[in-house]
mmCIF file of C-alpha atoms in Angstrom:
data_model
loop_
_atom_site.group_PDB
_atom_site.id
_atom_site.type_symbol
_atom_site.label_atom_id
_atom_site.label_comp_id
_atom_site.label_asym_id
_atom_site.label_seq_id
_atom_site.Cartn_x
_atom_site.Cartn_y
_atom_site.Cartn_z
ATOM 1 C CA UNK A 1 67.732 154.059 283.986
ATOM 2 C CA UNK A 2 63.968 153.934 285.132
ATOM 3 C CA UNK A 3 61.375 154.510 283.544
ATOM 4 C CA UNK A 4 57.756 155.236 285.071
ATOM 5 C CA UNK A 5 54.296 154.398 283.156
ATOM 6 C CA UNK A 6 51.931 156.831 283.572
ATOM 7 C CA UNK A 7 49.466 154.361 284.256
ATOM 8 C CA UNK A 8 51.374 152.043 286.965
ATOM 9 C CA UNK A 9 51.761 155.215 289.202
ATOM 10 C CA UNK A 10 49.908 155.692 292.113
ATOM 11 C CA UNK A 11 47.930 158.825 292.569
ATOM 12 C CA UNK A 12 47.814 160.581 296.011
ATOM 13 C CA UNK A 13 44.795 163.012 296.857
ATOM 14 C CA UNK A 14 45.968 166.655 297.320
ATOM 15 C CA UNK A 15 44.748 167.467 300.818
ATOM 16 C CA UNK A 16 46.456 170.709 301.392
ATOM 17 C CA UNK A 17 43.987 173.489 302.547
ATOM 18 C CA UNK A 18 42.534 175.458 299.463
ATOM 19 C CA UNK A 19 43.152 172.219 297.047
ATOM 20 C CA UNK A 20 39.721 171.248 295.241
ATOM 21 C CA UNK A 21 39.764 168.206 292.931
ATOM 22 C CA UNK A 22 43.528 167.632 292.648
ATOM 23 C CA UNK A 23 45.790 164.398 292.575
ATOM 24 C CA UNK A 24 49.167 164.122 292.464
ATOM 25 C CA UNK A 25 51.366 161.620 290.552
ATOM 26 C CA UNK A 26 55.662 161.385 291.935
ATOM 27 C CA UNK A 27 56.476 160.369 288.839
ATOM 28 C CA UNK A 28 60.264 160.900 289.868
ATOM 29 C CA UNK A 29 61.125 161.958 293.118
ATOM 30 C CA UNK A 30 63.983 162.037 295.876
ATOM 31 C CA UNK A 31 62.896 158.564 296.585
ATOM 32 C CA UNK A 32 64.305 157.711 293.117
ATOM 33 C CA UNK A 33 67.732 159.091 293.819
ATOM 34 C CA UNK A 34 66.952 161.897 291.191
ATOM 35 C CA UNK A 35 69.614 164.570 292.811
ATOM 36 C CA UNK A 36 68.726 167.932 291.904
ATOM 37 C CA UNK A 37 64.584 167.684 291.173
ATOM 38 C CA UNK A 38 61.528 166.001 291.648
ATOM 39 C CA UNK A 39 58.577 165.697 287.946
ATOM 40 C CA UNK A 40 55.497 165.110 289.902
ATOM 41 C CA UNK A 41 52.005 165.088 287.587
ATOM 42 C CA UNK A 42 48.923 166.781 288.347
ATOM 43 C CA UNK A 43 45.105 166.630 287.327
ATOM 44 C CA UNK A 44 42.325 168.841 288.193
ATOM 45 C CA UNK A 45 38.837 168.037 287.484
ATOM 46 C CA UNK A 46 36.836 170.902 286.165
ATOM 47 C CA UNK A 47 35.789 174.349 288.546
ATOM 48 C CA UNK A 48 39.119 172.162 290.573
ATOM 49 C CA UNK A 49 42.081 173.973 291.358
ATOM 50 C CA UNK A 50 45.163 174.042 293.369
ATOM 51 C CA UNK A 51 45.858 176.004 296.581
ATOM 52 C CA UNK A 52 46.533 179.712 295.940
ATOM 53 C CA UNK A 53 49.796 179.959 297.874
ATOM 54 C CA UNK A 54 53.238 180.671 297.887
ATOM 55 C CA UNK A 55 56.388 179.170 299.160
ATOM 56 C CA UNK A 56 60.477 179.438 299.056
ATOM 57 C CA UNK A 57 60.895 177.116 295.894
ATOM 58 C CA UNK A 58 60.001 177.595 292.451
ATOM 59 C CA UNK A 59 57.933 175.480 289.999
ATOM 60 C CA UNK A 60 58.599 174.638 286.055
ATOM 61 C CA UNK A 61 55.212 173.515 284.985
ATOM 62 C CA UNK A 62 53.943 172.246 281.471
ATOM 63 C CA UNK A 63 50.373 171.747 280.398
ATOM 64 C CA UNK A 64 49.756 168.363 278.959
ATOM 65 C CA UNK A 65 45.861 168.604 278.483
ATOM 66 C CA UNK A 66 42.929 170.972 279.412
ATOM 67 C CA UNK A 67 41.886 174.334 279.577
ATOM 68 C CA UNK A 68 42.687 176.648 282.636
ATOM 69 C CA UNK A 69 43.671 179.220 284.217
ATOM 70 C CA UNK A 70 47.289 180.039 285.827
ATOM 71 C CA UNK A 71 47.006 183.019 289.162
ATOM 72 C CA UNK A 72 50.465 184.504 289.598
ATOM 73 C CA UNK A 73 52.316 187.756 290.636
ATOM 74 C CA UNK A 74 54.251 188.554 293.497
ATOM 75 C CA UNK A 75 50.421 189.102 294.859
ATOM 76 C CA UNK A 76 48.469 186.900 292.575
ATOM 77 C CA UNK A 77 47.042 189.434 290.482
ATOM 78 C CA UNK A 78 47.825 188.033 287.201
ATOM 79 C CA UNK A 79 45.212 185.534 285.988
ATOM 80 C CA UNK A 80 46.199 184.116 282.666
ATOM 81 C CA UNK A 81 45.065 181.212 280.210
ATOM 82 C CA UNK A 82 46.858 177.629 280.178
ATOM 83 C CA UNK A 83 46.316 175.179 277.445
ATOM 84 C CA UNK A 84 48.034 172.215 276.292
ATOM 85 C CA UNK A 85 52.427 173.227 275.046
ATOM 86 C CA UNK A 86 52.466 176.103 277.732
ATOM 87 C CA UNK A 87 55.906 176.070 279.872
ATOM 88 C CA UNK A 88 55.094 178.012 283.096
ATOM 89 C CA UNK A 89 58.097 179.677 285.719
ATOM 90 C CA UNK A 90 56.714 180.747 288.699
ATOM 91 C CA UNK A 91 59.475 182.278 290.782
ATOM 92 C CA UNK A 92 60.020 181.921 294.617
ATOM 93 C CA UNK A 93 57.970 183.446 296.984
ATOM 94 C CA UNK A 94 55.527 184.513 293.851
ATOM 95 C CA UNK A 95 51.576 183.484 294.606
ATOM 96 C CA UNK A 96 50.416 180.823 291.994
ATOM 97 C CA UNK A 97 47.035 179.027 291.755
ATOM 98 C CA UNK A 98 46.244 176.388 288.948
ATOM 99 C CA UNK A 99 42.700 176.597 287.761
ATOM 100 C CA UNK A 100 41.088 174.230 285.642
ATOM 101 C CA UNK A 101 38.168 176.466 283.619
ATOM 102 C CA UNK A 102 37.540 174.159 281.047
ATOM 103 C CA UNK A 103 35.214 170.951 280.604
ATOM 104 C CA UNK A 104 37.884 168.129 280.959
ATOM 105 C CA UNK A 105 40.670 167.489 283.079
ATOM 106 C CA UNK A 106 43.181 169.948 283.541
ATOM 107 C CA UNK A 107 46.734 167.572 283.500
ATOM 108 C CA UNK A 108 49.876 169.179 283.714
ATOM 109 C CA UNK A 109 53.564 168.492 285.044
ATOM 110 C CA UNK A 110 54.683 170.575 287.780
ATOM 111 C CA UNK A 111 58.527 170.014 289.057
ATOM 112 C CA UNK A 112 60.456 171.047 292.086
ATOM 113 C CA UNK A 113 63.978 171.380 293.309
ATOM 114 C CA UNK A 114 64.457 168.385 295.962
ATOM 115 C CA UNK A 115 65.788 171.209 298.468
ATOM 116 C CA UNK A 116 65.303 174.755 298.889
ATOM 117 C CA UNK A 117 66.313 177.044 301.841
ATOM 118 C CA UNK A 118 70.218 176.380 301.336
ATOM 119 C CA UNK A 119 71.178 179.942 302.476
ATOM 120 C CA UNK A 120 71.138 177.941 305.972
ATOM 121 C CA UNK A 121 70.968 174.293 305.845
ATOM 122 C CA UNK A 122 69.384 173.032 302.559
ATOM 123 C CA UNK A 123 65.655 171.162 303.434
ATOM 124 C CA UNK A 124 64.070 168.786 301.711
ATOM 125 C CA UNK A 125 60.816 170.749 299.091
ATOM 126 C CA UNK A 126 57.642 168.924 300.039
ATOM 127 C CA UNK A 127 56.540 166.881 297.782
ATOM 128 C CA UNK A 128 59.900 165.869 295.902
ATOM 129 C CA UNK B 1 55.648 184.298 286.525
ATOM 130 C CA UNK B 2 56.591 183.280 282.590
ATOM 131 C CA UNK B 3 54.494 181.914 280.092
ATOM 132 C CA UNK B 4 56.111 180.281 277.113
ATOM 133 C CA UNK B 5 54.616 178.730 274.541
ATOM 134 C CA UNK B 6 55.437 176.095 272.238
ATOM 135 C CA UNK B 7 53.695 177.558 269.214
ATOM 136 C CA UNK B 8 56.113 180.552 270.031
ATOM 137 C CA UNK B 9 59.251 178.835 271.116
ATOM 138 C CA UNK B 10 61.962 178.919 268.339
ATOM 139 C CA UNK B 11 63.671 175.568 267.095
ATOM 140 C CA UNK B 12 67.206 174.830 267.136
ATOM 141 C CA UNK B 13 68.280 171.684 265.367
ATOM 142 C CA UNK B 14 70.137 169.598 267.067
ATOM 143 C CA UNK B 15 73.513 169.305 265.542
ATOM 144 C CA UNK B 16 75.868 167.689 268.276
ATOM 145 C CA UNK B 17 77.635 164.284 266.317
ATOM 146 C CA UNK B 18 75.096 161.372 266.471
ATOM 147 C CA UNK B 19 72.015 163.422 266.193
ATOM 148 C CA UNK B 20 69.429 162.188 263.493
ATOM 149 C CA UNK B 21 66.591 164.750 263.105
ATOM 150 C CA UNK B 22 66.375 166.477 266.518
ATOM 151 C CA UNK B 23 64.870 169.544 267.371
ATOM 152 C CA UNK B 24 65.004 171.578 270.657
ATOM 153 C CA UNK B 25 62.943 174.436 271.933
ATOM 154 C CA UNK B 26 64.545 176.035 274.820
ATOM 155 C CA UNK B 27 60.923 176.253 276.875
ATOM 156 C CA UNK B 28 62.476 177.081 280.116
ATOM 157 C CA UNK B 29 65.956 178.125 280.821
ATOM 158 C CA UNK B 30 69.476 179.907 282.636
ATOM 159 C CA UNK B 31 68.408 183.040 280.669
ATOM 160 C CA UNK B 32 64.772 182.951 282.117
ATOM 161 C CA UNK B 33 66.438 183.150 286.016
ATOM 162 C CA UNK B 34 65.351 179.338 286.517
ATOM 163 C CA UNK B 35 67.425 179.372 289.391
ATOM 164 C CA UNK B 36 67.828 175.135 289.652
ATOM 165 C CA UNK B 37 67.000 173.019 286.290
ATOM 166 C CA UNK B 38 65.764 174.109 282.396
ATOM 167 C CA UNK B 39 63.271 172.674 280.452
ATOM 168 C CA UNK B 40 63.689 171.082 276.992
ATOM 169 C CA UNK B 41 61.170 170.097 274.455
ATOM 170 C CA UNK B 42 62.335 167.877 271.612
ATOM 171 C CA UNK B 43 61.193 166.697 268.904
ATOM 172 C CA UNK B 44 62.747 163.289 266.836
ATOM 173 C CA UNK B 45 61.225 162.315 263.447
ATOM 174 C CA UNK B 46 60.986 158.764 262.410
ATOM 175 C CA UNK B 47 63.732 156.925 262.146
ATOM 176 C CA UNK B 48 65.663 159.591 263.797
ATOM 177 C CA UNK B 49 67.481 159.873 267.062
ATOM 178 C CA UNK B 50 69.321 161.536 269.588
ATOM 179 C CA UNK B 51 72.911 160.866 270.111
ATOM 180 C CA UNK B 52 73.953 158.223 271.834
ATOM 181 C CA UNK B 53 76.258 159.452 274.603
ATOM 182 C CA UNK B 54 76.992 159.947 278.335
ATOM 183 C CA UNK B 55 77.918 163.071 280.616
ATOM 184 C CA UNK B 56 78.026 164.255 284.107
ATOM 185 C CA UNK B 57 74.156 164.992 285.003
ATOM 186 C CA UNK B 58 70.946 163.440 285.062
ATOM 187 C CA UNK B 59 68.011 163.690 282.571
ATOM 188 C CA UNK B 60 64.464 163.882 283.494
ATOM 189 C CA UNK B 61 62.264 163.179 280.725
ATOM 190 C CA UNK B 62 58.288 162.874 279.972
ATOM 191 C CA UNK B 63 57.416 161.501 276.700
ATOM 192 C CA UNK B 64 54.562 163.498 275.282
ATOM 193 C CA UNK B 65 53.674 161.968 271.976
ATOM 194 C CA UNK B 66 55.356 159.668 269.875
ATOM 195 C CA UNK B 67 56.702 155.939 270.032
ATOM 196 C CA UNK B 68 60.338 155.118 270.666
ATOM 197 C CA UNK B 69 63.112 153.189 272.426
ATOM 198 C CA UNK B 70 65.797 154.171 274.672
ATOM 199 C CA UNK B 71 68.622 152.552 275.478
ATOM 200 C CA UNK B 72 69.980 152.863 278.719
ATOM 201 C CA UNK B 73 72.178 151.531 281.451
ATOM 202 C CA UNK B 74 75.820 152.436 282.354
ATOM 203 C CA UNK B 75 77.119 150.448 279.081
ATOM 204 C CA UNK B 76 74.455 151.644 276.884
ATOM 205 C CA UNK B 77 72.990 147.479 277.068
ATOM 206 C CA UNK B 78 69.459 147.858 277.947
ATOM 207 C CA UNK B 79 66.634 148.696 275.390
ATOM 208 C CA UNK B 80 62.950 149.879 276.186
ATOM 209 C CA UNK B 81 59.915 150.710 274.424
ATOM 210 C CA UNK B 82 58.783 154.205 275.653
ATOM 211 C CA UNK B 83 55.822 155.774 274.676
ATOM 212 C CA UNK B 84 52.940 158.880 275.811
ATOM 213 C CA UNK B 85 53.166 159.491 279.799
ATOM 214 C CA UNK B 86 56.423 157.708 280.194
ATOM 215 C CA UNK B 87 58.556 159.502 282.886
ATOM 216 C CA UNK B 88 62.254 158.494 282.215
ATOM 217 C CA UNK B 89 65.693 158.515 284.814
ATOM 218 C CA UNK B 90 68.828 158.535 283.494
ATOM 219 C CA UNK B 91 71.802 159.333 286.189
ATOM 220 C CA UNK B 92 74.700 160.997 285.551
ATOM 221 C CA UNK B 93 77.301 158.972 283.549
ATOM 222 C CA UNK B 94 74.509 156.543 282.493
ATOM 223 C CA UNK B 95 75.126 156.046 278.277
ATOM 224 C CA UNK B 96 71.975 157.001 276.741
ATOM 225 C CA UNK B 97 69.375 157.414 273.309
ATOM 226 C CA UNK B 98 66.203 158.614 272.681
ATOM 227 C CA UNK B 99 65.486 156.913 269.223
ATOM 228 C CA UNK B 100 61.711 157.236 266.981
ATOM 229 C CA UNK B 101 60.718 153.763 265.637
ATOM 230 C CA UNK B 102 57.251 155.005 265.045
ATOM 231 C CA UNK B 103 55.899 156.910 262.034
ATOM 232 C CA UNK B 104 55.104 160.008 263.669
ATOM 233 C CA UNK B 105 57.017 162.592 265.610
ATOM 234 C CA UNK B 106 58.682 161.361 269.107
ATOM 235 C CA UNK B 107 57.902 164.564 270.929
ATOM 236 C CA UNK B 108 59.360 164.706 274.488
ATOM 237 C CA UNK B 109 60.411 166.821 277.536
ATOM 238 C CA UNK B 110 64.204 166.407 278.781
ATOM 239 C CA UNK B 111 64.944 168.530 281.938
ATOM 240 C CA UNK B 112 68.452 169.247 282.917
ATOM 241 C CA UNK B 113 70.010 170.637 286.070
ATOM 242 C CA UNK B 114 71.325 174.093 285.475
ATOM 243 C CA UNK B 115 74.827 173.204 286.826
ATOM 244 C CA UNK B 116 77.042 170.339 286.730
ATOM 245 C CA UNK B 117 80.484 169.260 288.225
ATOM 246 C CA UNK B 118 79.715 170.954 291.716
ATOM 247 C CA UNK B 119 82.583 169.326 293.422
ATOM 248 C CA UNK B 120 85.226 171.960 292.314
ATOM 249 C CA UNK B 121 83.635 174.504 290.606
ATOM 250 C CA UNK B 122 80.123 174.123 289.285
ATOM 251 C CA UNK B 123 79.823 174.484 285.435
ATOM 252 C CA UNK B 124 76.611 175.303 283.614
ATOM 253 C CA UNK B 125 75.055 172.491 281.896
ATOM 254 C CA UNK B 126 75.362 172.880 278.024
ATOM 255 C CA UNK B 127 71.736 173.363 276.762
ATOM 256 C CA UNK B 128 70.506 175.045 280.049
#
């Protein structure tokens, strides 16, 4: 068993192109020997957001505090409120973009399978 | 992209032997195309608990609100106070409980992978 504190876990500065304001917590990751998926936690500051992009992997995200705004779609078109309780699927290969709107931090969980691409040979998902 | 909330997310008690006022919502799951690992949200009243058992996958958990204990470790020997922000390992076969010794609800995320028992034929993971 492990268990990770919130507060004894590093945060790493999101420095992917079209990130604003964004750090990442691993709070259990590939490192860990988790074998099927990695929980990393987010926070955006406010007008912050993640990249708008898309990749080969899906995320399970859940909104643990803040106001914002979730970009989705197979083209992004779909812009709909996030609050604290909201469980978010955003497919494979569907654009996504986390925007905090609100006043505070936007904090939310955001998890990944630790491989993707296993119609070839399976590759480890950034990030995991 | 999906959007579930918790204030629309029904409950199912938890009735598996062991259990001691346990809720689940279902937040993301098999029958939502999740294609690797579902989403859990529980909720454990004082002096209740989850059962204390052991299977063939992993848990990922994030404790939301709430104080508690769980006792981990292969043999089901190691006790630990867990409380808001804790991120929580438990491997496969590891015995495990999620118990409330506070006065207000333990609320908590549990993710499990989808499948289990991959090395014949995978199964799907009850509560996925």
């Amino acid at each position: 068993m492990l268990i990770r504190r919130t507060e004894e876990t590093s945060y790493q500065e999101m420095t992917m192109p079209g990130a604003k304001d964004v750090t990442m917590q691993l709070m259990l990751g590939r490192e860990d020997q988790t074998p099927t998926f990695a929980m990393r936690q987010f926070q955006v500051q406010p007008q912050g957001h993640t990249p708008r992009h898309q990749h080969n992997y899906e995320h399970e995200a859940f909104i643990l505090e803040g106001q914002g705004q979730i970009i989705g779609g197979i083209d992004g078109s779909t812009i709909r409120p996030i609050g604290p309780g909201d469980a978010i699927f955003i497919a494979a290969n569907e654009m996504h973009q986390f925007r905090n709107t609100g006043t505070q931090v936007l904090r939310f969980l955001c998890l990944i399978p630790n491989s993707f691409d296993c119609g070839n040979a399976c590759q480890p998902t950034p990030g995991s």
